GROMACS .gro file of C-alpha atoms in nm:
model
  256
    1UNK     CA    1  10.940   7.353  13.589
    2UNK     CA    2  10.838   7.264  13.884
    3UNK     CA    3  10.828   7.538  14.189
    4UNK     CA    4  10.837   7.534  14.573
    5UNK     CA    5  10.524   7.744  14.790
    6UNK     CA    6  10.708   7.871  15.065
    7UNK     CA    7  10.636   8.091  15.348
    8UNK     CA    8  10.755   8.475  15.273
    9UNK     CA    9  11.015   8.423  15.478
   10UNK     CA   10  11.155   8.138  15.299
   11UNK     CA   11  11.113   8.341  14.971
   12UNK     CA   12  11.288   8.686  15.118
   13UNK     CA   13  11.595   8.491  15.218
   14UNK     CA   14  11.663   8.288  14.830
   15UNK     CA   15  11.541   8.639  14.687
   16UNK     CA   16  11.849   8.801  14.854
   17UNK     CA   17  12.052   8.536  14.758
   18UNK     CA   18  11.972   8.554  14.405
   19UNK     CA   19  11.988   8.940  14.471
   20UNK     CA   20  12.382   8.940  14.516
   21UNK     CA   21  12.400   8.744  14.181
   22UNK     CA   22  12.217   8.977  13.990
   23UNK     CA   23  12.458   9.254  14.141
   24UNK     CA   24  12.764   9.084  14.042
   25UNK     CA   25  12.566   9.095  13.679
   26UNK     CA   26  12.459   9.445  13.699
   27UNK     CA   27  12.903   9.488  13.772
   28UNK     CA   28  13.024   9.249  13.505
   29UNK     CA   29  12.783   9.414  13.226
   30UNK     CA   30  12.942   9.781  13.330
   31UNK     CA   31  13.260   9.623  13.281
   32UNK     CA   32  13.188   9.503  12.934
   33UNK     CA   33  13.026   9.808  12.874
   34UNK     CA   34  13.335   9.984  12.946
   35UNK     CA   35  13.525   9.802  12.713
   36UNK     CA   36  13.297   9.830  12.461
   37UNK     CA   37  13.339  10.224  12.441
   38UNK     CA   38  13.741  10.110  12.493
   39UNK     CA   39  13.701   9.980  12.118
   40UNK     CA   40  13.955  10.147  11.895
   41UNK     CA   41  13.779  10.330  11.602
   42UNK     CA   42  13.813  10.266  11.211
   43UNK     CA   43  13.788  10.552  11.008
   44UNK     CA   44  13.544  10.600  10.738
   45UNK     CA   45  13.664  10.742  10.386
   46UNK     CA   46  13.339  10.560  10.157
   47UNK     CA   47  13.100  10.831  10.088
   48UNK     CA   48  12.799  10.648  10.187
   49UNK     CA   49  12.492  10.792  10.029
   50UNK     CA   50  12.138  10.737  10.183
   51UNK     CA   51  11.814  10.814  10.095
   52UNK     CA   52  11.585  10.993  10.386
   53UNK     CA   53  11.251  11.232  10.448
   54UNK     CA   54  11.456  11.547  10.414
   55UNK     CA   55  11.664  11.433  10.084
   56UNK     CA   56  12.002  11.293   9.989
   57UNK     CA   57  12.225  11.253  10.319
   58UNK     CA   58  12.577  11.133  10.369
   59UNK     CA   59  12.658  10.882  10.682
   60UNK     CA   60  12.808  11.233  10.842
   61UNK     CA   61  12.487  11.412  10.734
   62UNK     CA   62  12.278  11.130  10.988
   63UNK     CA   63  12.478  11.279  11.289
   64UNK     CA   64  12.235  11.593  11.255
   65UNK     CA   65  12.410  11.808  11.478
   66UNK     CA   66  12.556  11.523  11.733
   67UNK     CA   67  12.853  11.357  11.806
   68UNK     CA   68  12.747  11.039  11.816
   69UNK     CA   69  12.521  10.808  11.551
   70UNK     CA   70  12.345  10.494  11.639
   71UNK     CA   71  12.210  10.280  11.340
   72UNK     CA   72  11.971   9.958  11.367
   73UNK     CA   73  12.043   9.763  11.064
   74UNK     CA   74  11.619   9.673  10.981
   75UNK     CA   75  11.599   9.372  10.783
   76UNK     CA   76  11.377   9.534  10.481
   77UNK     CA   77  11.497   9.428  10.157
   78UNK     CA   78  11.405   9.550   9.836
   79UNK     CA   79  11.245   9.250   9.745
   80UNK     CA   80  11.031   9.292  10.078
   81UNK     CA   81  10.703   9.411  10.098
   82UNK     CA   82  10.700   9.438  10.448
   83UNK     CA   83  10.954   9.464  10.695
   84UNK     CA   84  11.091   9.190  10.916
   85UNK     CA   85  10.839   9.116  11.238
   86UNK     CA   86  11.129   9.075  11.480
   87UNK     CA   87  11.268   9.384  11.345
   88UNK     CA   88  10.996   9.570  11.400
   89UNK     CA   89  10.888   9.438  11.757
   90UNK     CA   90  11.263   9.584  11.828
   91UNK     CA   91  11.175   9.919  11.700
   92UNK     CA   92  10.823   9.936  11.911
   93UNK     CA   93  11.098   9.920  12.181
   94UNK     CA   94  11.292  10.231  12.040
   95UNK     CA   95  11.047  10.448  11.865
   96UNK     CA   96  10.980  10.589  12.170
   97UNK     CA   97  11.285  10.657  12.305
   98UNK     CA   98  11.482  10.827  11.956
   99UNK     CA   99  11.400  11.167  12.063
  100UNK     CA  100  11.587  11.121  12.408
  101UNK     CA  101  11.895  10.988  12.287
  102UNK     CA  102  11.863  11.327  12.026
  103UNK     CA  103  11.888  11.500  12.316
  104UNK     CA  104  12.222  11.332  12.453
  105UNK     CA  105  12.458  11.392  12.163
  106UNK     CA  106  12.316  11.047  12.039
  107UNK     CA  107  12.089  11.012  11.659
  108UNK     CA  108  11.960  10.695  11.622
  109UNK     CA  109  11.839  10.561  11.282
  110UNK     CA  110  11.705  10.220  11.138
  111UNK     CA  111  11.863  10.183  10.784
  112UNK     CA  112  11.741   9.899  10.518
  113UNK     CA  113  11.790   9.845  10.150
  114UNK     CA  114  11.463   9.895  10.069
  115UNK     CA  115  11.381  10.221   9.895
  116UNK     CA  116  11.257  10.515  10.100
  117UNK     CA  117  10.916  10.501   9.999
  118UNK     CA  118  10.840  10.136  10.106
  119UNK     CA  119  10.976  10.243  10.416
  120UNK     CA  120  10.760  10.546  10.440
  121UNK     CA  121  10.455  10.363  10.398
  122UNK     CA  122  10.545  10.094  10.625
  123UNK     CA  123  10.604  10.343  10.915
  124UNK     CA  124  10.356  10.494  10.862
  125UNK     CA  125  10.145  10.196  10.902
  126UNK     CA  126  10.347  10.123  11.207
  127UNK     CA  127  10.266  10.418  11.342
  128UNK     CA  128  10.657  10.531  11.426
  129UNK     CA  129  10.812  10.867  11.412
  130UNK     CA  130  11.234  10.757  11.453
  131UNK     CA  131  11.405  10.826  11.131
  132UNK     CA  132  11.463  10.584  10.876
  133UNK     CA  133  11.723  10.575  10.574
  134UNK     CA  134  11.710  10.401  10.281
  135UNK     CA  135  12.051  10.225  10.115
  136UNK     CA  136  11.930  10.118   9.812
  137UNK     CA  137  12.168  10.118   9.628
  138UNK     CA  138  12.471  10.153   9.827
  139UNK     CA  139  12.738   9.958   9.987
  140UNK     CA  140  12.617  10.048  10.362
  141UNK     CA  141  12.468   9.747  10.452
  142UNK     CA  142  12.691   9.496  10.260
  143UNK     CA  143  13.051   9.661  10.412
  144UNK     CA  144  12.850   9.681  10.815
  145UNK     CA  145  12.765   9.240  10.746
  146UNK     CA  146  12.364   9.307  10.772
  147UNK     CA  147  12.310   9.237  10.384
  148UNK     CA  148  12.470   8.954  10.179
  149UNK     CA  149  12.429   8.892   9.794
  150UNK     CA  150  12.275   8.562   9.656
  151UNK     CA  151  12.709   8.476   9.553
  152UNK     CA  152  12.771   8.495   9.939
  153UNK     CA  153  12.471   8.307  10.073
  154UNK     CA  154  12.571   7.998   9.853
  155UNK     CA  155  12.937   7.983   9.909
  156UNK     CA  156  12.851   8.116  10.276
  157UNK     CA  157  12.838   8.434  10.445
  158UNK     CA  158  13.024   8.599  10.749
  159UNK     CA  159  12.768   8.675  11.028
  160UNK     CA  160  12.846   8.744  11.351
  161UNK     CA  161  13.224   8.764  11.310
  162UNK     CA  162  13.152   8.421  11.205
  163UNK     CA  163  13.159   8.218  10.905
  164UNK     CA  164  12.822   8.013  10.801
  165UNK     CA  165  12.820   7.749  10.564
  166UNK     CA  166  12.503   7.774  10.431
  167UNK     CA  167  12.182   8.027  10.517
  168UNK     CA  168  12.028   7.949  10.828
  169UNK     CA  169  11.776   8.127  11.075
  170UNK     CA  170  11.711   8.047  11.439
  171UNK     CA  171  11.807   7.719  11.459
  172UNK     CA  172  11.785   7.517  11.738
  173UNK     CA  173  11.468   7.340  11.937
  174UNK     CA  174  11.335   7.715  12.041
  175UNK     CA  175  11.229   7.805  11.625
  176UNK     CA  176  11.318   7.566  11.428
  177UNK     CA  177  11.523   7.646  11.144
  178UNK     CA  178  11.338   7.624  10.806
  179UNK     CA  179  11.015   7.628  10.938
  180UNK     CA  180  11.106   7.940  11.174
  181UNK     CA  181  11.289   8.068  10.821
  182UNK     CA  182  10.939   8.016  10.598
  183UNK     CA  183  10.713   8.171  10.865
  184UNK     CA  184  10.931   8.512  10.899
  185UNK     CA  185  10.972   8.512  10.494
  186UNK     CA  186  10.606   8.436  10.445
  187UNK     CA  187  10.553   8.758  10.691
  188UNK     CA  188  10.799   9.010  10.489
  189UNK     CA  189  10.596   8.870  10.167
  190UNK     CA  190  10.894   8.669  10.039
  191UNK     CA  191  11.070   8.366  10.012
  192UNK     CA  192  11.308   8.233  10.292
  193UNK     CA  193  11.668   8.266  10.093
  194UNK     CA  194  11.547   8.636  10.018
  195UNK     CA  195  11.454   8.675  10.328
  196UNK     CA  196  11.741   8.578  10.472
  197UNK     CA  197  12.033   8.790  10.307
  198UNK     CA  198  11.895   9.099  10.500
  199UNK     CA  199  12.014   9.058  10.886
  200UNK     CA  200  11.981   9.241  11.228
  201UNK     CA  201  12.240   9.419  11.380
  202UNK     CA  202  12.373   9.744  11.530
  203UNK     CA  203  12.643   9.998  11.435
  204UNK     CA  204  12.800  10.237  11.644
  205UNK     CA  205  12.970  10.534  11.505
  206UNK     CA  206  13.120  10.868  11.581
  207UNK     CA  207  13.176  11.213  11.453
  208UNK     CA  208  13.482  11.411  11.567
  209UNK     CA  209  13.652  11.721  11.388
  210UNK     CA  210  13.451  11.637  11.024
  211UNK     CA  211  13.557  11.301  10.994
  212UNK     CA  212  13.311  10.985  11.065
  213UNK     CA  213  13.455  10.652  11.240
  214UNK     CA  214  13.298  10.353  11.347
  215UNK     CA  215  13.326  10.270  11.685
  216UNK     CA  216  13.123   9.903  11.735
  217UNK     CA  217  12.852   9.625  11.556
  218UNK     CA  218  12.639   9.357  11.733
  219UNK     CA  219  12.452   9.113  11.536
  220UNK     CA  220  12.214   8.810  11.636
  221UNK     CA  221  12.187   8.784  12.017
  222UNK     CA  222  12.415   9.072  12.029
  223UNK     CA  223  12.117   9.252  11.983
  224UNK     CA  224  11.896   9.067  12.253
  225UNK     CA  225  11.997   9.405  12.468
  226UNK     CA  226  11.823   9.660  12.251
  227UNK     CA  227  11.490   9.430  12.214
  228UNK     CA  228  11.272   9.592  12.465
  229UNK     CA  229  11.031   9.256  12.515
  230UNK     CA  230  11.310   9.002  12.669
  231UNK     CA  231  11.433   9.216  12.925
  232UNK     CA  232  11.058   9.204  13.088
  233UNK     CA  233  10.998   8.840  13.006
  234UNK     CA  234  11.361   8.771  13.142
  235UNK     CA  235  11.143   8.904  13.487
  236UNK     CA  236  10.831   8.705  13.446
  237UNK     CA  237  10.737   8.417  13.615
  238UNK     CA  238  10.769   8.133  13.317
  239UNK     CA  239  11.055   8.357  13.126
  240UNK     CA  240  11.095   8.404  12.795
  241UNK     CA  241  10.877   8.099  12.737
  242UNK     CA  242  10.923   8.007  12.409
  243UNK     CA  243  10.823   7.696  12.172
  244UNK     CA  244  10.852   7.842  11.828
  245UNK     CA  245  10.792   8.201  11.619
  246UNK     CA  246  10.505   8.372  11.904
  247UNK     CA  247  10.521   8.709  11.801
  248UNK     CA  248  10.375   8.895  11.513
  249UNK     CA  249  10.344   9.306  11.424
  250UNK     CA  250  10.200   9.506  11.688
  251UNK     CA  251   9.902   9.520  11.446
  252UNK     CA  252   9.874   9.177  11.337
  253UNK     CA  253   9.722   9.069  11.661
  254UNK     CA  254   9.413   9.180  11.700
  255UNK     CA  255   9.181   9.271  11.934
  256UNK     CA  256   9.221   9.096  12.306
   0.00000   0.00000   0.00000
């Protein structure tokens, strides 16, 4: 792309103009936000059963006190060794910020299939503190659309409140389907169809007078909101900039 030098006059005046289109944005996404929390609520009656540091915990047992439960669905399936690299550049973005969300009526937990002590090990080496469930197991991940058995993936699965005819990942001239699908399973230590029936997403629930209901999900670009890096390359100069997979684990790149 090709970009004017202008005098800072010149670059105050289409700065404001873009200004009043980010405010009519910044309006619009309160809107949807509003509607969002405006989503009736399904109740839960499956006795979920997870796996965590302190023990066996129900889905009400996650609420730990609070009102409210957030849960990032981590692509880490059993057949994993390591967990998903996009998945984990999202939780750099919200290890920090667990403990504040504990402290307004909101838990937030990452919850994979994997069992507990793969996942112990891996945060460990990712240096996180937010808790983490394990699923194995149970239905949790299959019944909230973020896991899919090998039947599913070959008659095709329902992602995204939407139906796909066969597995696919990234797609498109920004990743590049298979090869974007080989690099990411190659990462996680397995093979792309495995890799592939574990999938992002985000669950919303809430806890009122004992009972639990769920309240919202967001899966694929849903989750583009929650991924701390876009936001800030959404603000640099050449954007989001990409050609292909350019990311790795916080520890995977090195020194420099």
């Amino acid at each position: 792309m090709q970009h004017q030098v202008v005098s800072r006059d010149e670059w105050l005046a289409a700065r404001i103009r873009l200004l009043d289109e980010e405010k009519e944005l910044t309006r619009r996404s309160d809107a949807v936000a509003q509607r969002r929390q405006e989503l009736p609520w399904v109740r839960i009656d499956k006795d979920y059963r997870f796996e965590t540091d302190d023990g066996e915990a129900s889905l009400a047992g996650l609420f730990k006190g609070r009102s409210q439960l957030i849960v990032y669905h981590f692509m880490f399936g059993p057949d994993y060794q390591f967990g998903c690299p996009s998945c984990s550049s999202i939780a750099d973005g919200f290890n920090g910020i667990a403990v504040h969300l504990a402290h307004h009526d909101v838990m937030l937990w990452a919850v994979s299939r994997a069992p507990l002590a793969k996942l112990q090990a891996y945060r460990q080496r990712m240096e996180w503190d937010f808790p983490w469930a394990s699923s194995f197991g149970d239905d949790f991940n299959f019944d909230f659309q973020a896991s899919f058995t090998e039947t599913q993936q070959r008659e095709g699965i329902e992602y995204n409140y939407r139906r796909e005819p066969l597995y696919r990942w990234r797609e498109g001239k920004e990743g590049g389907g298979e090869t974007a699908q080989e690099t990411f399973a190659a990462m996680t230590g397995t093979d792309a169809a495995t890799y592939t029936r574990e999938r992002p997403g985000v669950s919303a629930f809430v806890l009122e007078d004992g009972v639990v209901y769920h309240s919202y999900s967001a899966y694929s670009r849903g989750v583009d909101g929650i991924w701390g890096m876009y936001p800030w390359l959404d603000r640099a100069t050449k954007g989001r900039n990409e050609t292909g997979v350019w990311w790795r684990r916080h520890d995977d790149y090195g020194e420099g």
